[in-house]
Tab-separated table of C-alpha atoms and ligand atoms in Angstrom:
chain	number	residue	atom	x	y	z
A	6	MET	CA	-23.943	29.527	18.253
A	7	ILE	CA	-21.959	28.986	15.062
A	8	GLN	CA	-22.475	31.904	12.665
A	9	SER	CA	-22.316	31.956	8.861
A	10	ILE	CA	-19.207	33.250	7.091
A	11	ARG	CA	-18.980	37.045	6.730
A	12	GLY	CA	-20.240	38.140	3.333
A	13	THR	CA	-22.501	35.098	2.839
A	14	LYS	CA	-26.260	35.042	3.205
A	15	ASP	CA	-28.846	32.378	3.982
A	16	LEU	CA	-31.643	32.502	1.484
A	17	LEU	CA	-34.740	32.325	3.682
A	18	PRO	CA	-38.258	31.306	2.582
A	19	ASP	CA	-39.485	34.926	2.680
A	20	LYS	CA	-37.045	35.806	-0.134
A	21	ALA	CA	-36.658	32.486	-1.984
A	22	TYR	CA	-39.634	33.235	-4.228
A	23	GLN	CA	-37.834	36.378	-5.535
A	24	TRP	CA	-34.974	34.181	-6.698
A	25	HIS	CA	-37.368	31.726	-8.334
A	26	PHE	CA	-38.850	34.673	-10.203
A	27	LEU	CA	-35.405	35.894	-11.309
A	28	GLU	CA	-34.338	32.427	-12.374
A	29	SER	CA	-37.526	31.960	-14.401
A	30	LYS	CA	-36.814	35.267	-16.196
A	31	PHE	CA	-33.216	34.175	-16.880
A	32	LYS	CA	-34.549	30.997	-18.514
A	33	GLU	CA	-37.293	32.819	-20.395
A	34	ILE	CA	-35.102	35.576	-21.860
A	35	SER	CA	-32.211	33.196	-22.654
A	36	ALA	CA	-34.693	31.037	-24.564
A	37	LEU	CA	-36.025	34.074	-26.470
A	38	PHE	CA	-32.490	34.614	-27.764
A	39	ALA	CA	-31.912	30.857	-28.310
A	40	TYR	CA	-29.115	30.586	-25.704
A	41	GLU	CA	-28.565	27.214	-24.016
A	42	GLU	CA	-27.589	26.628	-20.409
A	43	LEU	CA	-24.166	25.396	-19.325
A	44	ARG	CA	-23.372	24.516	-15.708
A	45	SER	CA	-19.703	24.215	-14.869
A	46	PRO	CA	-18.239	23.189	-11.490
A	47	ILE	CA	-17.975	25.649	-8.628
A	48	PHE	CA	-14.252	25.045	-8.326
A	49	GLU	CA	-11.565	24.749	-10.965
A	50	LYS	CA	-7.808	24.403	-11.149
A	51	THR	CA	-6.413	27.782	-10.060
A	52	GLU	CA	-4.688	28.356	-13.406
A	53	VAL	CA	-8.074	28.571	-15.182
A	54	PHE	CA	-8.571	31.895	-13.420
A	55	SER	CA	-4.994	33.121	-12.992
A	56	ARG	CA	-4.341	32.648	-16.724
A	57	GLY	CA	-7.871	33.591	-17.790
A	58	ILE	CA	-8.564	36.687	-15.698
A	59	GLY	CA	-4.917	37.786	-15.573
A	60	GLU	CA	-2.144	37.762	-12.959
A	61	GLY	CA	-2.187	41.541	-12.500
A	62	THR	CA	-5.883	41.856	-11.609
A	63	ASP	CA	-7.354	42.511	-8.157
A	64	ILE	CA	-9.477	39.377	-8.509
A	65	VAL	CA	-6.477	37.104	-8.971
A	66	ASN	CA	-4.137	38.972	-6.605
A	67	LYS	CA	-6.408	39.634	-3.677
A	68	GLU	CA	-9.850	38.123	-4.016
A	69	MET	CA	-9.677	34.434	-4.857
A	70	TYR	CA	-10.522	31.646	-2.455
A	71	THR	CA	-7.592	29.392	-3.314
A	72	PHE	CA	-6.626	26.260	-1.443
A	73	THR	CA	-4.537	23.151	-1.831
A	74	ASP	CA	-6.628	19.989	-1.837
A	75	ARG	CA	-5.574	16.714	-0.231
A	76	GLY	CA	-3.959	15.601	-3.468
A	77	GLY	CA	-1.707	18.699	-3.492
A	78	ASP	CA	-3.505	20.507	-6.371
A	79	SER	CA	-4.142	24.242	-6.179
A	80	LEU	CA	-7.884	24.809	-6.613
A	81	THR	CA	-9.989	27.983	-6.574
A	82	LEU	CA	-13.661	28.696	-5.925
A	83	ARG	CA	-14.781	30.371	-9.152
A	84	PRO	CA	-14.700	34.198	-8.840
A	85	GLU	CA	-16.545	34.654	-12.178
A	86	GLY	CA	-18.115	32.533	-14.895
A	87	THR	CA	-16.354	33.216	-18.170
A	88	ALA	CA	-12.990	31.463	-17.662
A	89	GLY	CA	-14.606	28.240	-16.358
A	90	LEU	CA	-17.144	28.287	-19.189
A	91	VAL	CA	-14.372	28.628	-21.778
A	92	ARG	CA	-12.524	25.711	-20.151
A	93	ALA	CA	-15.741	23.630	-20.324
A	94	VAL	CA	-16.461	24.599	-23.926
A	95	LEU	CA	-12.935	23.585	-24.982
A	96	GLN	CA	-12.882	20.358	-22.994
A	97	ASN	CA	-16.294	19.253	-24.307
A	98	ASN	CA	-15.697	20.368	-27.911
A	99	LEU	CA	-18.752	22.591	-27.961
A	100	LEU	CA	-17.417	24.909	-30.635
A	101	GLN	CA	-19.455	24.201	-33.693
A	102	GLN	CA	-17.643	24.004	-36.968
A	103	GLY	CA	-18.488	27.233	-38.734
A	104	GLY	CA	-21.336	28.055	-36.313
A	105	ILE	CA	-22.079	30.085	-33.223
A	106	THR	CA	-22.224	28.713	-29.683
A	107	ARG	CA	-24.600	30.665	-27.463
A	108	LEU	CA	-24.590	29.840	-23.758
A	109	TRP	CA	-25.962	31.141	-20.474
A	110	TYR	CA	-25.269	30.310	-16.851
A	111	PHE	CA	-26.433	31.110	-13.344
A	112	GLY	CA	-24.978	30.251	-9.967
A	113	PRO	CA	-22.834	31.239	-6.984
A	114	TYR	CA	-19.436	32.946	-7.313
A	115	PHE	CA	-16.862	33.789	-4.655
A	116	ARG	CA	-14.636	36.793	-4.087
A	117	TYR	CA	-12.803	37.753	-0.924
A	118	GLU	CA	-13.924	41.396	-0.906
A	119	ARG	CA	-14.866	43.709	1.967
A	120	PRO	CA	-18.582	43.026	2.445
A	121	GLN	CA	-20.970	45.977	2.188
A	122	LYS	CA	-24.366	46.716	0.631
A	123	GLY	CA	-24.449	44.852	-2.687
A	124	ARG	CA	-21.006	43.333	-2.147
A	125	LEU	CA	-20.743	39.796	-0.826
A	126	ARG	CA	-18.168	37.062	-0.630
A	127	GLN	CA	-20.612	34.549	-2.054
A	128	PHE	CA	-22.788	36.251	-4.655
A	129	HIS	CA	-24.719	35.069	-7.707
A	130	GLN	CA	-24.393	35.881	-11.373
A	131	TYR	CA	-26.415	35.271	-14.485
A	132	GLY	CA	-24.305	35.498	-17.612
A	133	ALA	CA	-24.509	34.936	-21.356
A	134	GLU	CA	-21.685	34.299	-23.808
A	135	CYS	CA	-21.817	34.396	-27.598
A	136	ILE	CA	-18.893	32.459	-29.029
A	137	SER	CA	-17.303	32.357	-32.497
A	138	SER	CA	-18.398	35.609	-34.108
A	139	PRO	CA	-15.809	38.362	-34.598
A	140	TYR	CA	-18.525	40.717	-35.819
A	141	PRO	CA	-20.086	43.676	-33.971
A	142	GLU	CA	-23.536	42.079	-34.371
A	143	SER	CA	-22.623	39.650	-31.598
A	144	ASP	CA	-21.518	42.460	-29.231
A	145	ALA	CA	-24.853	44.130	-29.956
A	146	GLU	CA	-26.822	40.898	-29.461
A	147	ILE	CA	-25.357	40.423	-25.986
A	148	ILE	CA	-26.179	43.998	-24.967
A	149	ILE	CA	-29.695	43.724	-26.440
A	150	LEU	CA	-30.207	40.473	-24.500
A	151	ALA	CA	-29.149	42.196	-21.261
A	152	ASP	CA	-31.386	45.189	-21.992
A	153	THR	CA	-34.363	42.909	-22.763
A	154	LEU	CA	-33.812	41.079	-19.495
A	155	PHE	CA	-33.598	44.286	-17.442
A	156	LYS	CA	-36.731	45.691	-19.050
A	157	SER	CA	-38.607	42.438	-18.449
A	158	LEU	CA	-37.743	42.881	-14.759
A	159	GLY	CA	-39.066	46.434	-14.689
A	160	ILE	CA	-35.607	48.069	-14.659
A	161	LYS	CA	-35.684	50.898	-17.154
A	162	ASN	CA	-33.618	53.800	-15.910
A	163	TYR	CA	-30.204	52.273	-15.838
A	164	LYS	CA	-27.069	53.706	-17.392
A	165	LEU	CA	-25.092	51.769	-20.001
A	166	LEU	CA	-21.446	52.814	-20.151
A	167	LEU	CA	-19.652	51.812	-23.316
A	168	ASN	CA	-16.012	51.862	-24.342
A	169	THR	CA	-13.573	50.048	-26.556
A	170	LEU	CA	-10.123	48.791	-25.657
A	171	GLY	CA	-9.430	48.304	-29.353
A	172	SER	CA	-7.402	45.577	-30.999
A	173	LYS	CA	-4.323	44.090	-29.318
A	174	ASP	CA	-2.168	46.526	-31.328
A	175	SER	CA	-4.039	49.698	-30.493
A	176	ARG	CA	-4.312	48.650	-26.873
A	177	SER	CA	-0.581	48.118	-26.516
A	178	ARG	CA	0.197	51.444	-28.200
A	179	TYR	CA	-2.195	53.109	-25.780
A	180	LYS	CA	-0.744	51.254	-22.822
A	181	ALA	CA	2.754	52.492	-23.653
A	182	GLU	CA	1.548	56.123	-23.796
A	183	LEU	CA	-0.460	55.724	-20.618
A	184	VAL	CA	2.508	54.277	-18.716
A	185	LYS	CA	4.661	57.187	-19.946
A	186	PHE	CA	2.064	59.687	-18.720
A	187	LEU	CA	1.329	58.001	-15.382
A	188	SER	CA	5.017	57.505	-14.624
A	189	SER	CA	5.546	61.223	-15.071
A	190	GLN	CA	2.791	61.821	-12.483
A	191	SER	CA	3.530	58.890	-10.227
A	192	GLU	CA	4.273	60.929	-7.094
A	193	LYS	CA	0.669	62.205	-7.183
A	194	LEU	CA	-0.864	58.707	-7.398
A	195	SER	CA	-2.249	56.663	-4.502
A	196	GLU	CA	-0.123	53.763	-3.245
A	197	ASP	CA	-2.557	51.303	-4.846
A	198	SER	CA	-2.256	52.978	-8.212
A	199	LYS	CA	1.536	53.174	-8.003
A	200	TYR	CA	1.458	49.410	-7.655
A	201	ARG	CA	-1.128	49.028	-10.459
A	202	LEU	CA	1.068	51.140	-12.707
A	203	SER	CA	3.718	48.444	-12.503
A	204	VAL	CA	1.431	45.400	-12.901
A	205	ASN	CA	-1.718	46.544	-14.731
A	206	PRO	CA	-1.556	50.227	-15.755
A	207	LEU	CA	-5.014	50.347	-17.428
A	208	ARG	CA	-6.591	49.622	-14.035
A	209	VAL	CA	-5.362	52.996	-12.749
A	210	LEU	CA	-8.050	54.533	-14.980
A	211	ASP	CA	-10.957	53.266	-12.910
A	212	SER	CA	-9.476	54.057	-9.505
A	213	LYS	CA	-12.012	55.593	-7.106
A	214	ASP	CA	-9.295	57.486	-5.186
A	215	GLU	CA	-9.663	61.282	-5.506
A	216	ARG	CA	-5.890	61.798	-6.005
A	217	ASP	CA	-5.888	59.340	-8.889
A	218	LYS	CA	-9.057	60.780	-10.407
A	219	GLU	CA	-7.395	64.177	-10.723
A	220	VAL	CA	-4.351	62.746	-12.477
A	221	ILE	CA	-6.552	60.629	-14.745
A	222	THR	CA	-8.508	63.606	-16.108
A	223	ALA	CA	-5.400	64.615	-18.058
A	224	ALA	CA	-4.445	61.067	-19.120
A	225	PRO	CA	-4.338	60.129	-22.807
A	226	ASN	CA	-7.668	58.951	-24.211
A	227	ILE	CA	-7.859	55.401	-25.534
A	228	LEU	CA	-10.199	56.483	-28.341
A	229	ASP	CA	-7.322	58.512	-29.859
A	230	PHE	CA	-5.244	55.360	-30.290
A	231	LEU	CA	-7.694	53.144	-32.165
A	232	ASP	CA	-6.696	51.673	-35.493
A	233	ASP	CA	-9.199	51.655	-38.376
A	234	GLU	CA	-10.476	48.163	-37.636
A	235	SER	CA	-11.144	49.053	-33.983
A	236	HIS	CA	-12.922	52.281	-34.964
A	237	LEU	CA	-15.105	50.458	-37.425
A	238	HIS	CA	-16.023	47.715	-34.955
A	239	PHE	CA	-16.932	50.235	-32.248
A	240	ASN	CA	-18.937	52.447	-34.609
A	241	GLU	CA	-20.971	49.480	-35.801
A	242	VAL	CA	-21.741	48.336	-32.253
A	243	LYS	CA	-22.947	51.869	-31.468
A	244	ALA	CA	-25.046	51.971	-34.631
A	245	PHE	CA	-26.764	48.651	-33.836
A	246	LEU	CA	-27.587	49.826	-30.316
A	247	SER	CA	-28.924	53.171	-31.509
A	248	ALA	CA	-31.116	51.432	-34.071
A	249	GLU	CA	-32.611	49.440	-31.178
A	250	ASN	CA	-33.117	52.641	-29.142
A	251	ILE	CA	-30.695	51.511	-26.480
A	252	ASP	CA	-29.117	54.566	-24.866
A	253	PHE	CA	-25.457	54.482	-23.936
A	254	GLU	CA	-22.793	56.819	-22.698
A	255	ILE	CA	-19.248	56.569	-24.037
A	256	ASN	CA	-16.756	56.428	-21.195
A	257	PRO	CA	-13.149	56.192	-22.418
A	258	ARG	CA	-11.974	55.481	-18.842
A	259	LEU	CA	-13.998	52.266	-18.583
A	260	VAL	CA	-11.492	49.411	-18.579
A	261	ARG	CA	-13.148	46.718	-16.384
A	262	GLY	CA	-11.392	44.594	-13.800
A	263	LEU	CA	-10.538	41.535	-15.870
A	264	ASP	CA	-7.630	41.276	-18.297
A	265	TYR	CA	-9.238	39.197	-21.017
A	266	TYR	CA	-11.083	42.019	-22.800
A	267	ASN	CA	-10.376	43.643	-26.151
A	268	HIS	CA	-12.600	45.869	-28.319
A	269	THR	CA	-16.028	46.486	-26.749
A	270	VAL	CA	-16.396	46.756	-22.969
A	271	PHE	CA	-19.528	47.890	-21.141
A	272	GLU	CA	-21.060	48.252	-17.726
A	273	PHE	CA	-24.625	48.699	-16.449
A	274	GLN	CA	-25.010	51.152	-13.579
A	275	SER	CA	-27.930	52.155	-11.391
A	276	ASP	CA	-28.429	55.076	-8.984
A	277	ALA	CA	-30.383	52.760	-6.689
A	278	LEU	CA	-27.232	51.010	-5.507
A	279	GLY	CA	-24.985	53.539	-3.752
A	280	SER	CA	-21.250	53.019	-4.130
A	281	GLN	CA	-21.500	49.520	-5.651
A	282	ASP	CA	-23.457	50.951	-8.570
A	283	SER	CA	-22.455	48.500	-11.269
A	284	PHE	CA	-24.934	45.656	-11.586
A	285	GLY	CA	-23.599	44.037	-14.707
A	286	GLY	CA	-20.831	44.225	-17.222
A	287	GLY	CA	-18.995	42.474	-19.960
A	288	GLY	CA	-17.242	42.784	-23.243
A	289	ARG	CA	-15.422	41.046	-26.042
A	290	TYR	CA	-12.647	38.566	-25.281
A	291	ASP	CA	-11.025	37.260	-28.446
A	292	ASN	CA	-7.859	35.846	-26.848
A	293	LEU	CA	-9.178	33.868	-23.884
A	294	PHE	CA	-9.637	30.588	-25.768
A	295	GLU	CA	-5.977	30.594	-26.794
A	296	GLU	CA	-4.906	31.753	-23.338
A	297	LEU	CA	-6.553	28.636	-21.912
A	298	GLY	CA	-4.862	26.329	-24.406
A	299	GLY	CA	-7.555	26.079	-27.088
A	300	LYS	CA	-7.829	27.019	-30.722
A	301	PRO	CA	-8.607	30.715	-31.219
A	302	ALA	CA	-12.281	31.645	-30.944
A	303	GLN	CA	-13.698	35.128	-30.749
A	304	ALA	CA	-16.362	35.768	-28.180
A	305	VAL	CA	-18.353	38.368	-26.286
A	306	GLY	CA	-20.456	38.125	-23.149
A	307	PHE	CA	-21.743	39.721	-19.989
A	308	ALA	CA	-22.705	38.856	-16.445
A	309	LEU	CA	-24.972	40.524	-13.921
A	310	GLY	CA	-24.994	40.398	-10.138
A	311	CYS	CA	-28.294	38.941	-8.897
A	312	GLU	CA	-28.124	40.466	-5.399
A	313	ARG	CA	-27.644	43.924	-6.927
A	314	LEU	CA	-30.457	43.314	-9.387
A	315	LEU	CA	-32.800	42.471	-6.514
A	316	LEU	CA	-31.737	45.630	-4.634
A	317	ILE	CA	-32.641	47.719	-7.679
A	318	MET	CA	-35.972	45.929	-8.105
A	319	GLU	CA	-36.764	46.487	-4.432
A	320	HIS	CA	-35.922	50.189	-4.806
A	321	LEU	CA	-38.219	50.433	-7.845
A	322	ASN	CA	-41.009	48.422	-6.221
A	323	ALA	CA	-40.659	45.991	-9.104
A	324	LEU	CA	-40.547	42.807	-7.019
A	325	PRO	CA	-43.453	40.399	-7.548
A	326	GLU	CA	-45.907	39.477	-4.786
A	327	LYS	CA	-45.130	36.309	-2.893
A	328	GLU	CA	-47.290	33.466	-4.137
A	329	LYS	CA	-49.789	31.910	-1.768
A	330	LEU	CA	-48.346	28.982	0.168
A	331	ALA	CA	-51.496	26.841	-0.077
A	332	ASP	CA	-54.896	27.001	-1.800
A	333	VAL	CA	-56.454	24.575	0.618
A	334	TYR	CA	-55.897	23.869	4.318
A	335	ILE	CA	-57.333	20.628	5.673
A	336	VAL	CA	-58.752	20.841	9.198
A	337	SER	CA	-59.371	17.546	10.993
A	338	ALA	CA	-61.679	17.563	13.998
A	339	ASP	CA	-59.731	14.689	15.494
A	340	ALA	CA	-56.423	12.892	14.955
A	341	ARG	CA	-58.473	9.777	14.045
A	342	PHE	CA	-59.159	11.446	10.692
A	343	SER	CA	-55.483	11.879	9.758
A	344	SER	CA	-55.589	9.202	7.081
A	345	ASN	CA	-58.788	10.760	5.581
A	346	ALA	CA	-56.843	14.059	5.493
A	347	PHE	CA	-53.889	12.432	3.717
A	348	SER	CA	-56.044	10.794	1.097
A	349	ILE	CA	-58.069	13.966	0.401
A	350	ALA	CA	-54.832	16.006	0.231
A	351	GLY	CA	-53.456	13.526	-2.312
A	352	GLN	CA	-56.680	13.673	-4.366
A	353	LEU	CA	-56.552	17.500	-4.488
A	354	ARG	CA	-52.828	17.676	-5.285
A	355	LYS	CA	-53.505	15.484	-8.318
A	356	LEU	CA	-55.892	18.242	-9.456
A	357	GLY	CA	-52.998	20.709	-9.127
A	358	LEU	CA	-54.134	22.413	-5.931
A	359	LYS	CA	-51.584	23.390	-3.275
A	360	VAL	CA	-52.653	21.655	-0.076
A	361	THR	CA	-51.389	21.569	3.483
A	362	SER	CA	-52.666	20.358	6.833
A	363	ASP	CA	-51.975	20.212	10.571
A	364	LEU	CA	-49.513	17.539	11.698
A	365	LEU	CA	-49.646	18.486	15.365
A	366	HIS	CA	-53.014	17.153	16.557
A	367	ARG	CA	-53.985	20.734	17.361
A	368	SER	CA	-57.493	21.980	18.149
A	369	MET	CA	-59.817	23.015	15.295
A	370	LYS	CA	-59.491	26.603	16.469
A	371	ALA	CA	-55.698	26.458	16.202
A	372	GLN	CA	-55.969	24.862	12.739
A	373	PHE	CA	-58.303	27.622	11.504
A	374	LYS	CA	-55.893	30.200	12.895
A	375	GLU	CA	-53.082	28.618	10.890
A	376	ALA	CA	-55.267	28.499	7.739
A	377	ASN	CA	-55.910	32.249	8.148
A	378	LYS	CA	-52.259	32.968	8.786
A	379	ILE	CA	-51.173	31.350	5.532
A	380	ASN	CA	-54.111	33.008	3.774
A	381	ALA	CA	-55.519	29.758	2.333
A	382	ASP	CA	-58.499	30.369	0.021
A	383	PHE	CA	-60.361	27.276	1.209
A	384	VAL	CA	-60.529	25.115	4.293
A	385	ILE	CA	-61.691	21.524	4.122
A	386	ILE	CA	-63.210	20.287	7.356
A	387	ILE	CA	-63.266	16.604	8.259
A	388	GLY	CA	-65.487	16.099	11.286
A	389	GLU	CA	-67.308	13.129	12.820
A	390	ASP	CA	-70.328	13.522	10.458
A	391	GLU	CA	-68.275	14.061	7.321
A	392	ALA	CA	-66.036	11.061	8.057
A	393	ALA	CA	-69.079	8.832	8.599
A	394	LYS	CA	-70.593	9.892	5.245
A	395	ASN	CA	-67.292	9.893	3.362
A	396	ALA	CA	-67.763	13.587	2.661
A	397	VAL	CA	-66.054	16.893	3.497
A	398	THR	CA	-67.195	20.424	4.259
A	399	ILE	CA	-65.543	23.050	2.070
A	400	LYS	CA	-65.361	26.549	3.493
A	401	ASN	CA	-64.602	29.465	1.203
A	402	MET	CA	-62.422	31.649	3.433
A	403	LYS	CA	-63.026	34.751	1.305
A	404	ASN	CA	-66.841	34.857	1.665
A	405	GLY	CA	-67.443	32.346	4.484
A	406	GLU	CA	-69.729	30.118	2.369
A	407	GLN	CA	-69.774	26.432	3.311
A	408	LYS	CA	-70.958	23.365	1.446
A	409	GLU	CA	-70.798	19.646	2.004
A	410	VAL	CA	-69.422	17.567	-0.871
A	411	ALA	CA	-68.999	13.810	-1.264
A	412	THR	CA	-65.262	13.051	-1.228
A	413	GLU	CA	-65.415	11.111	-4.495
A	414	SER	CA	-66.957	14.023	-6.379
A	415	LEU	CA	-64.397	16.674	-5.367
A	416	ASP	CA	-63.197	18.586	-8.438
A	417	LEU	CA	-61.635	21.927	-9.323
A	418	ASN	CA	-65.056	23.647	-9.648
A	419	HIS	CA	-65.426	23.393	-5.879
A	420	PHE	CA	-62.323	25.552	-5.473
A	421	ALA	CA	-63.021	28.312	-7.979
A	422	LEU	CA	-62.948	31.781	-6.373
B	502	LIG	P1	-17.712	41.474	-13.306
B	502	LIG	O1	-17.927	42.897	-13.673
B	502	LIG	O2	-16.484	41.167	-12.494
B	502	LIG	O3	-17.687	40.671	-14.669
B	502	LIG	O4	-18.962	40.908	-12.533
B	502	LIG	C1	-20.263	41.037	-13.069
B	502	LIG	C2	-21.238	41.488	-12.015
B	502	LIG	O5	-21.193	40.620	-10.873
B	502	LIG	C3	-20.926	42.862	-11.416
B	502	LIG	O6	-21.426	43.887	-12.234
B	502	LIG	C4	-21.677	42.804	-10.102
B	502	LIG	O7	-23.034	43.121	-10.287
B	502	LIG	C5	-21.556	41.344	-9.719
B	502	LIG	N1	-20.521	41.200	-8.658
B	502	LIG	C6	-19.196	41.137	-8.812
B	502	LIG	N2	-18.582	41.017	-7.611
B	502	LIG	C7	-19.567	40.993	-6.678
B	502	LIG	C8	-19.609	40.885	-5.252
B	502	LIG	N3	-18.486	40.728	-4.528
B	502	LIG	N4	-20.811	40.932	-4.620
B	502	LIG	C9	-21.967	41.061	-5.342
B	502	LIG	N5	-21.989	41.164	-6.690
B	502	LIG	C10	-20.815	41.135	-7.353
B	502	LIG	C11	-17.526	39.328	-14.762
B	502	LIG	O8	-17.595	38.554	-13.836
B	502	LIG	C12	-17.327	38.847	-16.185
B	502	LIG	N6	-17.183	37.381	-16.173
B	502	LIG	C13	-18.476	39.275	-17.078
B	502	LIG	C14	-18.317	38.771	-18.472
B	502	LIG	C15	-18.974	37.722	-19.030
B	502	LIG	N7	-17.523	39.252	-19.396
B	502	LIG	C16	-17.645	38.551	-20.501
B	502	LIG	N8	-18.516	37.605	-20.282
């Protein structure tokens, strides 16, 4: 039998309701913060990502699903949401003159990574982006939005790691010092990090390799290279978070895997996840709009991984109960009553009740068994007598009580528990 692609998952009915719950929370919390939804295509011209995320990153070098289409264009399945959103915002002129553009998104993303728990090749993100404010209030708003969302999902004990990459100037001064230091230690670095040193030296800082970790402990600290403006911005972000009682831990080694960041970067981690412990992250990206050919616009945002969020919620027993499939199951004593069943089902659905019935001409016993299996609160029985009188018998499956009711007078009171 043909199997699905490694690192992809079918979303089956026993889990679909968890995603509906998540998606309803995404909508609810985005609305609380007055963010509007934007849906961009699942594939884009490759340059949106290679220019946006950066040529030296793992995502662009090793993880993108890139192909040439029949017209000869190089296209890529989106590995993240920010670059495509910026392209869409520019193309559709969404930047408001002198105002803020606040957007959220949800959907599938694709990275060719080694699949393991919490790491897939098709995964889903929710993200929010706050565009056009250079001020630390917008960094704080994004983090407060994320925190509000996590708390609304019952996730309280997560860790928020915070760092700043500073302005372009302070970052490049730091980079120069870091390269000097790492080059002097290069024989001790892993092969991967030796390569990173030449293409993207900051990435060496978040290597998981033990050899690299030892070298990194003595590396220069980015916080020592900040100019006044970068210090001020970072201090204000921290102050806003503290005032909102949001705990954070400063981690000067946090650089994140995408090149577009400057100033604030952050990551949300949870112990419930094992090695893939980061379930969300983001930061400020003031140069991406120009990088993608637009006018400058300063922005900050974050994205979370939905599969990882669900793993945490499962670990914390914070997942909701599955909703009942049907309130009412219609049992027909004979296939001759199928059209009575259809019309009664239609009448009840108009009242807002969830109704299902047998379509297999099965025995009454088999139909009752099915009604029990799906845990329907009520069964409606259409037998010879009922059909002749244009009535139905309603059975309350919780207490076994039965009553006969004329079909025309069926209303919600008959189905109150
Ligand atoms: P990211 O850190 O690359 O950031 O991804 C965000 C989240 O997506 C991760 O924390 C993780 O939970 C989830 N994720 C990433 N890769 C996978 C995977 N292979 N399998 C399962 N989950 C995964 C971004 O994508 C940025 N666009 C965030 C951002 C928005 N920055 C500014 N605005």
